[in-house]
Amino acid sequence: MTSRSALAAALLERIHSRQATVGVIGLGYVGLPLAVEFARQRFHVTGFDVDESKTTHINAGRSYIPDVPQDELAAVVASGHLTATSDMSRLRAMDVIDICVPTPLRKTKDPDLSYVVLAVDEAAAALTPGKLVILESTTYPGTTEEVVQPKLEAGGLKADEDFFLAFSPERVDPGNQTYLTRNIPKIVGGSSPAGTRVASALYGTIVEKVVSVSSTRVAEMVKLLENTFRAVNIGLVNEVALMCHKMDIDVWEVIDAAKTKPFGFMPFYPGPGLGGHCIPIDPFYLSWKARQSGFECRFIELAGHVNGSMPDYVVERIADALNSVRKPINGSRIHILGVAYKKDVGDMRESPALDIMELLSRRGAVLSYTDPFIPELRHGRFALKGVDLSATLRDLPDCLVVATNHSTFPYDLIAQSRALVVDTRNAMPSGGTAIVFRI
Ligand SMILES: NC(=O)c1ccc[n+]([C@@H]2O[C@H](COP(=O)([O-])OP(=O)(O)OC[C@H]3O[C@@H](n4cnc5c(N)ncnc54)[C@H](O)[C@@H]3O)[C@@H](O)[C@H]2O)c1
């Protein structure tokens, strides 16, 4: 047996017997659910995060991610299978190091790999023979091979001879009650067949289905295809919404009818713009990398343009709505329903509601908001406290804007009021006494 196959066999044995120690770097929306799943499968998991408030919450058994149930987290902490720390020197004791840190864009829309680089440096300092290092953060094709591998090898150990390396994109959809870490198939691409084999064996313990691909580059590209597919289709349907408005056609009725086709059509819905840490960002990782190879990604740029124009369009619709009752935006009290980037989550990153609020504020609107997931809003010029919606409905503002369609909002009650509503999500029922403008 070569030393590589002996190392692989030893790691596989430790995975199967649950003796492998698993370290997860970055305990956010992606890392925490993953750490909890490994711990539920009786691995001894250590979560690493530079944010000490997160490690304190975890060690006290408190979940701060809505998709991680409180009782599940508390149980794995109490049983000693999950612990969290900011002490990176403890990475040395890990057989597996799984990196789940942010991959944002710079102001110039270029990839910002600084979080990945810092985390990989920590992993490199802790690297010993036989370890498996996995990158989960979404990134452009080539990152694992061109950025991660050289850093890990700088200390003298060689990938696929002394340690194993893989990329496995996270596909979690925060707030989705049907598809969770466990039942979303996991893509795995190693830097060698042995890397793919050990990483697939590891994920096979926590997910129902593992899909192995031939390389880290393919695995990186899979994730970007998925998210670009969404960004482009949302861009298309947003353009159709703008078109339908000009042609006086109800876009929502059109989509509802079109989706009855049992093949060849998949519904996407218009909205106030893209939000979250994935769809508005990831396609630009791809277009940046493609540009290095002299390829211009026209669909990505066009979708980015259309999606990025939606907050302006929503403000136009608010102006139309107020105009219909002879009011200007300037001085009007405008109440935003939902500031999270999507339904039933508490994540405000890149939320289009913030862009809409910024545009309205510049035009002199007096703003307030309600969001059951975000009690306080501190962003740019805004420092607001969320308002109780029943009080808002008793003393109606000049306009209510449904920016995010949280399930708990009382749409029927609003429909029975005298409110002037701009609904960007088609959340309002038809009928009632409210005056509703849809996008
Ligand atoms: N949020 C999603 O829905 C989602 C879905 C699929 C993939 N992703 C991808 O997963 C990655 C992580 O996203 P997220 O939403 O979990 O981010 P997040 O901001 O919720 O969590 C990242 C965590 O990493 C920590 N961190 C940053 N640098 C660190 C370092 N050097 N060492 C230790 N901890 C560090 C931060 O403190 C934070 O707690 C990104 O690449 C993202 O694109 C996100």
PDB file of N, CA and C in Angstrom, residues 264-352:
ATOM      1  N   GLY A 264     -40.972  21.928 -19.644  1.00  0.00           N
ATOM      2  CA  GLY A 264     -40.342  23.013 -20.396  1.00  0.00           C
ATOM      3  C   GLY A 264     -40.596  24.414 -19.857  1.00  0.00           C
ATOM      4  N   PHE A 265     -41.208  24.537 -18.693  1.00  0.00           N
ATOM      5  CA  PHE A 265     -41.374  25.873 -18.101  1.00  0.00           C
ATOM      6  C   PHE A 265     -41.203  25.755 -16.599  1.00  0.00           C
ATOM      7  N   MET A 266     -40.496  26.700 -16.042  1.00  0.00           N
ATOM      8  CA  MET A 266     -40.309  26.707 -14.588  1.00  0.00           C
ATOM      9  C   MET A 266     -40.619  28.117 -14.111  1.00  0.00           C
ATOM     10  N   PRO A 267     -41.558  28.275 -13.164  1.00  0.00           N
ATOM     11  CA  PRO A 267     -41.913  29.652 -12.801  1.00  0.00           C
ATOM     12  C   PRO A 267     -40.840  30.359 -11.985  1.00  0.00           C
ATOM     13  N   PHE A 268     -40.555  31.590 -12.349  1.00  0.00           N
ATOM     14  CA  PHE A 268     -39.765  32.522 -11.536  1.00  0.00           C
ATOM     15  C   PHE A 268     -40.668  33.734 -11.373  1.00  0.00           C
ATOM     16  N   TYR A 269     -40.453  34.487 -10.287  1.00  0.00           N
ATOM     17  CA  TYR A 269     -41.380  35.569  -9.999  1.00  0.00           C
ATOM     18  C   TYR A 269     -40.655  36.917  -9.943  1.00  0.00           C
ATOM     19  N   PRO A 270     -41.339  37.962 -10.432  1.00  0.00           N
ATOM     20  CA  PRO A 270     -40.724  39.282 -10.326  1.00  0.00           C
ATOM     21  C   PRO A 270     -40.671  39.727  -8.868  1.00  0.00           C
ATOM     22  N   GLY A 271     -39.890  40.734  -8.604  1.00  0.00           N
ATOM     23  CA  GLY A 271     -39.778  41.228  -7.232  1.00  0.00           C
ATOM     24  C   GLY A 271     -39.025  42.532  -7.210  1.00  0.00           C
ATOM     25  N   PRO A 272     -38.726  43.000  -5.993  1.00  0.00           N
ATOM     26  CA  PRO A 272     -38.103  44.326  -5.868  1.00  0.00           C
ATOM     27  C   PRO A 272     -36.612  44.335  -6.175  1.00  0.00           C
ATOM     28  N   GLY A 273     -36.045  43.169  -6.533  1.00  0.00           N
ATOM     29  CA  GLY A 273     -34.605  43.097  -6.819  1.00  0.00           C
ATOM     30  C   GLY A 273     -34.010  41.908  -6.084  1.00  0.00           C
ATOM     31  N   LEU A 274     -32.742  41.645  -6.327  1.00  0.00           N
ATOM     32  CA  LEU A 274     -32.107  40.473  -5.720  1.00  0.00           C
ATOM     33  C   LEU A 274     -31.527  40.808  -4.355  1.00  0.00           C
ATOM     34  N   GLY A 275     -31.496  39.793  -3.476  1.00  0.00           N
ATOM     35  CA  GLY A 275     -30.876  40.004  -2.176  1.00  0.00           C
ATOM     36  C   GLY A 275     -30.188  38.746  -1.689  1.00  0.00           C
ATOM     37  N   GLY A 276     -29.572  38.859  -0.510  1.00  0.00           N
ATOM     38  CA  GLY A 276     -28.896  37.708   0.091  1.00  0.00           C
ATOM     39  C   GLY A 276     -27.429  37.662  -0.286  1.00  0.00           C
ATOM     40  N   HIS A 277     -26.759  36.652   0.279  1.00  0.00           N
ATOM     41  CA  HIS A 277     -25.307  36.564   0.086  1.00  0.00           C
ATOM     42  C   HIS A 277     -24.958  35.718  -1.141  1.00  0.00           C
ATOM     43  N   CYS A 278     -25.959  35.307  -1.942  1.00  0.00           N
ATOM     44  CA  CYS A 278     -25.634  34.387  -3.041  1.00  0.00           C
ATOM     45  C   CYS A 278     -25.988  34.941  -4.417  1.00  0.00           C
ATOM     46  N   ILE A 279     -27.290  35.030  -4.711  1.00  0.00           N
ATOM     47  CA  ILE A 279     -27.720  35.292  -6.090  1.00  0.00           C
ATOM     48  C   ILE A 279     -27.207  36.638  -6.639  1.00  0.00           C
ATOM     49  N   PRO A 280     -27.197  37.728  -5.834  1.00  0.00           N
ATOM     50  CA  PRO A 280     -26.690  38.968  -6.428  1.00  0.00           C
ATOM     51  C   PRO A 280     -25.171  38.972  -6.586  1.00  0.00           C
ATOM     52  N   ILE A 281     -24.485  38.032  -5.963  1.00  0.00           N
ATOM     53  CA  ILE A 281     -23.021  38.094  -5.882  1.00  0.00           C
ATOM     54  C   ILE A 281     -22.339  37.025  -6.739  1.00  0.00           C
ATOM     55  N   ASP A 282     -22.779  35.782  -6.561  1.00  0.00           N
ATOM     56  CA  ASP A 282     -22.051  34.650  -7.157  1.00  0.00           C
ATOM     57  C   ASP A 282     -21.847  34.767  -8.669  1.00  0.00           C
ATOM     58  N   PRO A 283     -22.866  35.193  -9.454  1.00  0.00           N
ATOM     59  CA  PRO A 283     -22.644  35.258 -10.904  1.00  0.00           C
ATOM     60  C   PRO A 283     -21.463  36.164 -11.269  1.00  0.00           C
ATOM     61  N   PHE A 284     -21.198  37.167 -10.425  1.00  0.00           N
ATOM     62  CA  PHE A 284     -20.089  38.070 -10.744  1.00  0.00           C
ATOM     63  C   PHE A 284     -18.730  37.423 -10.458  1.00  0.00           C
ATOM     64  N   TYR A 285     -18.721  36.405  -9.596  1.00  0.00           N
ATOM     65  CA  TYR A 285     -17.493  35.616  -9.435  1.00  0.00           C
ATOM     66  C   TYR A 285     -17.185  34.914 -10.755  1.00  0.00           C
ATOM     67  N   LEU A 286     -18.263  34.424 -11.387  1.00  0.00           N
ATOM     68  CA  LEU A 286     -18.083  33.699 -12.643  1.00  0.00           C
ATOM     69  C   LEU A 286     -17.681  34.651 -13.765  1.00  0.00           C
ATOM     70  N   SER A 287     -18.379  35.797 -13.875  1.00  0.00           N
ATOM     71  CA  SER A 287     -18.060  36.688 -14.998  1.00  0.00           C
ATOM     72  C   SER A 287     -16.650  37.249 -14.837  1.00  0.00           C
ATOM     73  N   TRP A 288     -16.229  37.487 -13.585  1.00  0.00           N
ATOM     74  CA  TRP A 288     -14.859  37.980 -13.348  1.00  0.00           C
ATOM     75  C   TRP A 288     -13.836  36.958 -13.853  1.00  0.00           C
ATOM     76  N   LYS A 289     -14.074  35.691 -13.495  1.00  0.00           N
ATOM     77  CA  LYS A 289     -13.117  34.647 -13.880  1.00  0.00           C
ATOM     78  C   LYS A 289     -13.134  34.419 -15.396  1.00  0.00           C
ATOM     79  N   ALA A 290     -14.348  34.449 -15.979  1.00  0.00           N
ATOM     80  CA  ALA A 290     -14.446  34.228 -17.424  1.00  0.00           C
ATOM     81  C   ALA A 290     -13.698  35.327 -18.175  1.00  0.00           C
ATOM     82  N   ARG A 291     -13.794  36.562 -17.636  1.00  0.00           N
ATOM     83  CA  ARG A 291     -13.103  37.685 -18.278  1.00  0.00           C
ATOM     84  C   ARG A 291     -11.592  37.457 -18.326  1.00  0.00           C
ATOM     85  N   GLN A 292     -11.064  36.762 -17.293  1.00  0.00           N
ATOM     86  CA  GLN A 292      -9.612  36.465 -17.299  1.00  0.00           C
ATOM     87  C   GLN A 292      -9.246  35.593 -18.499  1.00  0.00           C
ATOM     88  N   SER A 293     -10.247  34.806 -18.970  1.00  0.00           N
ATOM     89  CA  SER A 293      -9.993  33.952 -20.130  1.00  0.00           C
ATOM     90  C   SER A 293     -10.474  34.618 -21.411  1.00  0.00           C
ATOM     91  N   GLY A 294     -10.757  35.913 -21.342  1.00  0.00           N
ATOM     92  CA  GLY A 294     -11.175  36.647 -22.544  1.00  0.00           C
ATOM     93  C   GLY A 294     -12.612  36.379 -22.937  1.00  0.00           C
ATOM     94  N   PHE A 295     -13.460  35.949 -21.969  1.00  0.00           N
ATOM     95  CA  PHE A 295     -14.853  35.661 -22.303  1.00  0.00           C
ATOM     96  C   PHE A 295     -15.779  36.634 -21.580  1.00  0.00           C
ATOM     97  N   GLU A 296     -16.667  37.260 -22.335  1.00  0.00           N
ATOM     98  CA  GLU A 296     -17.605  38.229 -21.758  1.00  0.00           C
ATOM     99  C   GLU A 296     -18.943  37.536 -21.481  1.00  0.00           C
ATOM    100  N   CYS A 297     -19.407  37.529 -20.212  1.00  0.00           N
ATOM    101  CA  CYS A 297     -20.676  36.830 -19.871  1.00  0.00           C
ATOM    102  C   CYS A 297     -21.840  37.806 -20.036  1.00  0.00           C
ATOM    103  N   ARG A 298     -22.439  37.838 -21.201  1.00  0.00           N
ATOM    104  CA  ARG A 298     -23.447  38.867 -21.463  1.00  0.00           C
ATOM    105  C   ARG A 298     -24.728  38.669 -20.668  1.00  0.00           C
ATOM    106  N   PHE A 299     -25.174  37.416 -20.524  1.00  0.00           N
ATOM    107  CA  PHE A 299     -26.408  37.160 -19.774  1.00  0.00           C
ATOM    108  C   PHE A 299     -26.284  37.649 -18.329  1.00  0.00           C
ATOM    109  N   ILE A 300     -25.121  37.369 -17.716  1.00  0.00           N
ATOM    110  CA  ILE A 300     -24.937  37.736 -16.308  1.00  0.00           C
ATOM    111  C   ILE A 300     -25.002  39.257 -16.152  1.00  0.00           C
ATOM    112  N   GLU A 301     -24.306  39.954 -17.049  1.00  0.00           N
ATOM    113  CA  GLU A 301     -24.274  41.415 -16.951  1.00  0.00           C
ATOM    114  C   GLU A 301     -25.678  41.994 -17.175  1.00  0.00           C
ATOM    115  N   LEU A 302     -26.383  41.438 -18.168  1.00  0.00           N
ATOM    116  CA  LEU A 302     -27.713  41.956 -18.490  1.00  0.00           C
ATOM    117  C   LEU A 302     -28.690  41.708 -17.335  1.00  0.00           C
ATOM    118  N   ALA A 303     -28.646  40.480 -16.794  1.00  0.00           N
ATOM    119  CA  ALA A 303     -29.544  40.162 -15.666  1.00  0.00           C
ATOM    120  C   ALA A 303     -29.211  41.077 -14.486  1.00  0.00           C
ATOM    121  N   GLY A 304     -27.915  41.302 -14.251  1.00  0.00           N
ATOM    122  CA  GLY A 304     -27.500  42.182 -13.149  1.00  0.00           C
ATOM    123  C   GLY A 304     -28.074  43.582 -13.353  1.00  0.00           C
ATOM    124  N   HIS A 305     -28.074  44.023 -14.605  1.00  0.00           N
ATOM    125  CA  HIS A 305     -28.586  45.360 -14.913  1.00  0.00           C
ATOM    126  C   HIS A 305     -30.098  45.435 -14.646  1.00  0.00           C
ATOM    127  N   VAL A 306     -30.848  44.442 -15.159  1.00  0.00           N
ATOM    128  CA  VAL A 306     -32.313  44.472 -14.988  1.00  0.00           C
ATOM    129  C   VAL A 306     -32.662  44.335 -13.500  1.00  0.00           C
ATOM    130  N   ASN A 307     -32.059  43.340 -12.839  1.00  0.00           N
ATOM    131  CA  ASN A 307     -32.389  43.117 -11.427  1.00  0.00           C
ATOM    132  C   ASN A 307     -32.014  44.334 -10.574  1.00  0.00           C
ATOM    133  N   GLY A 308     -30.880  44.958 -10.935  1.00  0.00           N
ATOM    134  CA  GLY A 308     -30.414  46.119 -10.169  1.00  0.00           C
ATOM    135  C   GLY A 308     -31.303  47.345 -10.367  1.00  0.00           C
ATOM    136  N   SER A 309     -32.121  47.334 -11.445  1.00  0.00           N
ATOM    137  CA  SER A 309     -32.978  48.501 -11.694  1.00  0.00           C
ATOM    138  C   SER A 309     -34.330  48.377 -10.981  1.00  0.00           C
ATOM    139  N   MET A 310     -34.609  47.209 -10.386  1.00  0.00           N
ATOM    140  CA  MET A 310     -35.951  46.994  -9.814  1.00  0.00           C
ATOM    141  C   MET A 310     -36.285  47.932  -8.645  1.00  0.00           C
ATOM    142  N   PRO A 311     -35.339  48.223  -7.735  1.00  0.00           N
ATOM    143  CA  PRO A 311     -35.699  49.159  -6.656  1.00  0.00           C
ATOM    144  C   PRO A 311     -36.164  50.519  -7.212  1.00  0.00           C
ATOM    145  N   ASP A 312     -35.537  50.997  -8.300  1.00  0.00           N
ATOM    146  CA  ASP A 312     -35.979  52.267  -8.897  1.00  0.00           C
ATOM    147  C   ASP A 312     -37.403  52.145  -9.415  1.00  0.00           C
ATOM    148  N   TYR A 313     -37.686  50.979 -10.012  1.00  0.00           N
ATOM    149  CA  TYR A 313     -39.033  50.759 -10.546  1.00  0.00           C
ATOM    150  C   TYR A 313     -40.064  50.726  -9.407  1.00  0.00           C
ATOM    151  N   VAL A 314     -39.693  50.085  -8.293  1.00  0.00           N
ATOM    152  CA  VAL A 314     -40.620  50.032  -7.151  1.00  0.00           C
ATOM    153  C   VAL A 314     -40.909  51.452  -6.656  1.00  0.00           C
ATOM    154  N   VAL A 315     -39.871  52.288  -6.604  1.00  0.00           N
ATOM    155  CA  VAL A 315     -40.080  53.672  -6.149  1.00  0.00           C
ATOM    156  C   VAL A 315     -40.999  54.416  -7.127  1.00  0.00           C
ATOM    157  N   GLU A 316     -40.842  54.108  -8.408  1.00  0.00           N
ATOM    158  CA  GLU A 316     -41.765  54.703  -9.407  1.00  0.00           C
ATOM    159  C   GLU A 316     -43.203  54.288  -9.124  1.00  0.00           C
ATOM    160  N   ARG A 317     -43.391  53.004  -8.773  1.00  0.00           N
ATOM    161  CA  ARG A 317     -44.753  52.517  -8.489  1.00  0.00           C
ATOM    162  C   ARG A 317     -45.309  53.175  -7.214  1.00  0.00           C
ATOM    163  N   ILE A 318     -44.406  53.407  -6.245  1.00  0.00           N
ATOM    164  CA  ILE A 318     -44.849  54.092  -5.018  1.00  0.00           C
ATOM    165  C   ILE A 318     -45.279  55.524  -5.372  1.00  0.00           C
ATOM    166  N   ALA A 319     -44.491  56.164  -6.258  1.00  0.00           N
ATOM    167  CA  ALA A 319     -44.854  57.526  -6.685  1.00  0.00           C
ATOM    168  C   ALA A 319     -46.207  57.495  -7.404  1.00  0.00           C
ATOM    169  N   ASP A 320     -46.440  56.468  -8.256  1.00  0.00           N
ATOM    170  CA  ASP A 320     -47.736  56.340  -8.965  1.00  0.00           C
ATOM    171  C   ASP A 320     -48.876  56.212  -7.953  1.00  0.00           C
ATOM    172  N   ALA A 321     -48.631  55.333  -6.956  1.00  0.00           N
ATOM    173  CA  ALA A 321     -49.678  55.067  -5.964  1.00  0.00           C
ATOM    174  C   ALA A 321     -50.016  56.343  -5.206  1.00  0.00           C
ATOM    175  N   LEU A 322     -48.982  57.044  -4.728  1.00  0.00           N
ATOM    176  CA  LEU A 322     -49.233  58.278  -3.971  1.00  0.00           C
ATOM    177  C   LEU A 322     -49.871  59.334  -4.871  1.00  0.00           C
ATOM    178  N   ASN A 323     -49.430  59.378  -6.108  1.00  0.00           N
ATOM    179  CA  ASN A 323     -49.986  60.339  -7.057  1.00  0.00           C
ATOM    180  C   ASN A 323     -51.489  60.122  -7.235  1.00  0.00           C
ATOM    181  N   SER A 324     -51.899  58.863  -7.192  1.00  0.00           N
ATOM    182  CA  SER A 324     -53.324  58.550  -7.397  1.00  0.00           C
ATOM    183  C   SER A 324     -54.192  59.150  -6.283  1.00  0.00           C
ATOM    184  N   VAL A 325     -53.563  59.448  -5.138  1.00  0.00           N
ATOM    185  CA  VAL A 325     -54.334  60.114  -4.069  1.00  0.00           C
ATOM    186  C   VAL A 325     -53.794  61.537  -3.825  1.00  0.00           C
ATOM    187  N   ARG A 326     -53.126  62.064  -4.859  1.00  0.00           N
ATOM    188  CA  ARG A 326     -52.648  63.454  -4.871  1.00  0.00           C
ATOM    189  C   ARG A 326     -51.645  63.760  -3.757  1.00  0.00           C
ATOM    190  N   LYS A 327     -50.706  62.824  -3.594  1.00  0.00           N
ATOM    191  CA  LYS A 327     -49.667  63.078  -2.590  1.00  0.00           C
ATOM    192  C   LYS A 327     -48.291  62.905  -3.243  1.00  0.00           C
ATOM    193  N   PRO A 328     -47.306  63.669  -2.768  1.00  0.00           N
ATOM    194  CA  PRO A 328     -45.931  63.462  -3.257  1.00  0.00           C
ATOM    195  C   PRO A 328     -45.206  62.473  -2.345  1.00  0.00           C
ATOM    196  N   ILE A 329     -44.074  61.960  -2.799  1.00  0.00           N
ATOM    197  CA  ILE A 329     -43.250  61.126  -1.902  1.00  0.00           C
ATOM    198  C   ILE A 329     -42.718  61.998  -0.766  1.00  0.00           C
ATOM    199  N   ASN A 330     -42.280  63.195  -1.124  1.00  0.00           N
ATOM    200  CA  ASN A 330     -41.696  64.114  -0.141  1.00  0.00           C
ATOM    201  C   ASN A 330     -42.684  64.373   1.000  1.00  0.00           C
ATOM    202  N   GLY A 331     -42.287  64.009   2.198  1.00  0.00           N
ATOM    203  CA  GLY A 331     -43.135  64.260   3.376  1.00  0.00           C
ATOM    204  C   GLY A 331     -44.137  63.155   3.659  1.00  0.00           C
ATOM    205  N   SER A 332     -44.316  62.219   2.722  1.00  0.00           N
ATOM    206  CA  SER A 332     -45.296  61.137   2.974  1.00  0.00           C
ATOM    207  C   SER A 332     -44.730  60.125   3.953  1.00  0.00           C
ATOM    208  N   ARG A 333     -45.622  59.572   4.769  1.00  0.00           N
ATOM    209  CA  ARG A 333     -45.213  58.510   5.699  1.00  0.00           C
ATOM    210  C   ARG A 333     -45.328  57.175   4.954  1.00  0.00           C
ATOM    211  N   ILE A 334     -44.213  56.521   4.777  1.00  0.00           N
ATOM    212  CA  ILE A 334     -44.202  55.265   4.010  1.00  0.00           C
ATOM    213  C   ILE A 334     -43.688  54.154   4.926  1.00  0.00           C
ATOM    214  N   HIS A 335     -44.495  53.111   5.023  1.00  0.00           N
ATOM    215  CA  HIS A 335     -44.163  52.013   5.944  1.00  0.00           C
ATOM    216  C   HIS A 335     -43.776  50.772   5.134  1.00  0.00           C
ATOM    217  N   ILE A 336     -42.599  50.239   5.434  1.00  0.00           N
ATOM    218  CA  ILE A 336     -42.091  49.089   4.676  1.00  0.00           C
ATOM    219  C   ILE A 336     -42.414  47.811   5.438  1.00  0.00           C
ATOM    220  N   LEU A 337     -43.069  46.887   4.772  1.00  0.00           N
ATOM    221  CA  LEU A 337     -43.346  45.570   5.371  1.00  0.00           C
ATOM    222  C   LEU A 337     -42.254  44.610   4.911  1.00  0.00           C
ATOM    223  N   GLY A 338     -41.387  44.225   5.837  1.00  0.00           N
ATOM    224  CA  GLY A 338     -40.329  43.257   5.519  1.00  0.00           C
ATOM    225  C   GLY A 338     -39.083  43.927   4.981  1.00  0.00           C
ATOM    226  N   VAL A 339     -37.990  43.837   5.743  1.00  0.00           N
ATOM    227  CA  VAL A 339     -36.720  44.378   5.239  1.00  0.00           C
ATOM    228  C   VAL A 339     -35.696  43.271   4.995  1.00  0.00           C
ATOM    229  N   ALA A 340     -36.025  42.025   5.375  1.00  0.00           N
ATOM    230  CA  ALA A 340     -35.131  40.897   5.074  1.00  0.00           C
ATOM    231  C   ALA A 340     -35.106  40.699   3.563  1.00  0.00           C
ATOM    232  N   TYR A 341     -34.078  40.007   3.060  1.00  0.00           N
ATOM    233  CA  TYR A 341     -33.991  39.900   1.603  1.00  0.00           C
ATOM    234  C   TYR A 341     -35.000  38.929   1.019  1.00  0.00           C
ATOM    235  N   LYS A 342     -35.508  38.009   1.872  1.00  0.00           N
ATOM    236  CA  LYS A 342     -36.575  37.145   1.376  1.00  0.00           C
ATOM    237  C   LYS A 342     -37.456  36.695   2.526  1.00  0.00           C
ATOM    238  N   LYS A 343     -38.536  36.021   2.118  1.00  0.00           N
ATOM    239  CA  LYS A 343     -39.567  35.544   3.035  1.00  0.00           C
ATOM    240  C   LYS A 343     -39.020  34.721   4.214  1.00  0.00           C
ATOM    241  N   ASP A 344     -39.476  35.022   5.392  1.00  0.00           N
ATOM    242  CA  ASP A 344     -39.281  34.193   6.585  1.00  0.00           C
ATOM    243  C   ASP A 344     -37.827  33.958   6.979  1.00  0.00           C
ATOM    244  N   VAL A 345     -36.939  34.890   6.619  1.00  0.00           N
ATOM    245  CA  VAL A 345     -35.569  34.824   7.133  1.00  0.00           C
ATOM    246  C   VAL A 345     -35.223  36.178   7.770  1.00  0.00           C
ATOM    247  N   GLY A 346     -34.182  36.164   8.603  1.00  0.00           N
ATOM    248  CA  GLY A 346     -33.787  37.400   9.283  1.00  0.00           C
ATOM    249  C   GLY A 346     -32.510  37.981   8.708  1.00  0.00           C
ATOM    250  N   ASP A 347     -32.219  37.680   7.447  1.00  0.00           N
ATOM    251  CA  ASP A 347     -30.973  38.089   6.810  1.00  0.00           C
ATOM    252  C   ASP A 347     -31.233  39.331   5.945  1.00  0.00           C
ATOM    253  N   MET A 348     -30.507  40.392   6.215  1.00  0.00           N
ATOM    254  CA  MET A 348     -30.726  41.653   5.491  1.00  0.00           C
ATOM    255  C   MET A 348     -29.674  41.905   4.436  1.00  0.00           C
ATOM    256  N   ARG A 349     -28.726  40.964   4.267  1.00  0.00           N
ATOM    257  CA  ARG A 349     -27.604  41.245   3.364  1.00  0.00           C
ATOM    258  C   ARG A 349     -28.103  41.490   1.933  1.00  0.00           C
ATOM    259  N   GLU A 350     -27.667  42.574   1.358  1.00  0.00           N
ATOM    260  CA  GLU A 350     -28.016  42.961  -0.029  1.00  0.00           C
ATOM    261  C   GLU A 350     -29.530  43.111  -0.240  1.00  0.00           C
ATOM    262  N   SER A 351     -30.294  43.266   0.843  1.00  0.00           N
ATOM    263  CA  SER A 351     -31.754  43.293   0.678  1.00  0.00           C
ATOM    264  C   SER A 351     -32.196  44.478  -0.177  1.00  0.00           C
ATOM    265  N   PRO A 352     -33.051  44.221  -1.193  1.00  0.00           N
ATOM    266  CA  PRO A 352     -33.516  45.342  -2.025  1.00  0.00           C
ATOM    267  C   PRO A 352     -34.370  46.323  -1.237  1.00  0.00           C
TER     268      PRO A 352
END
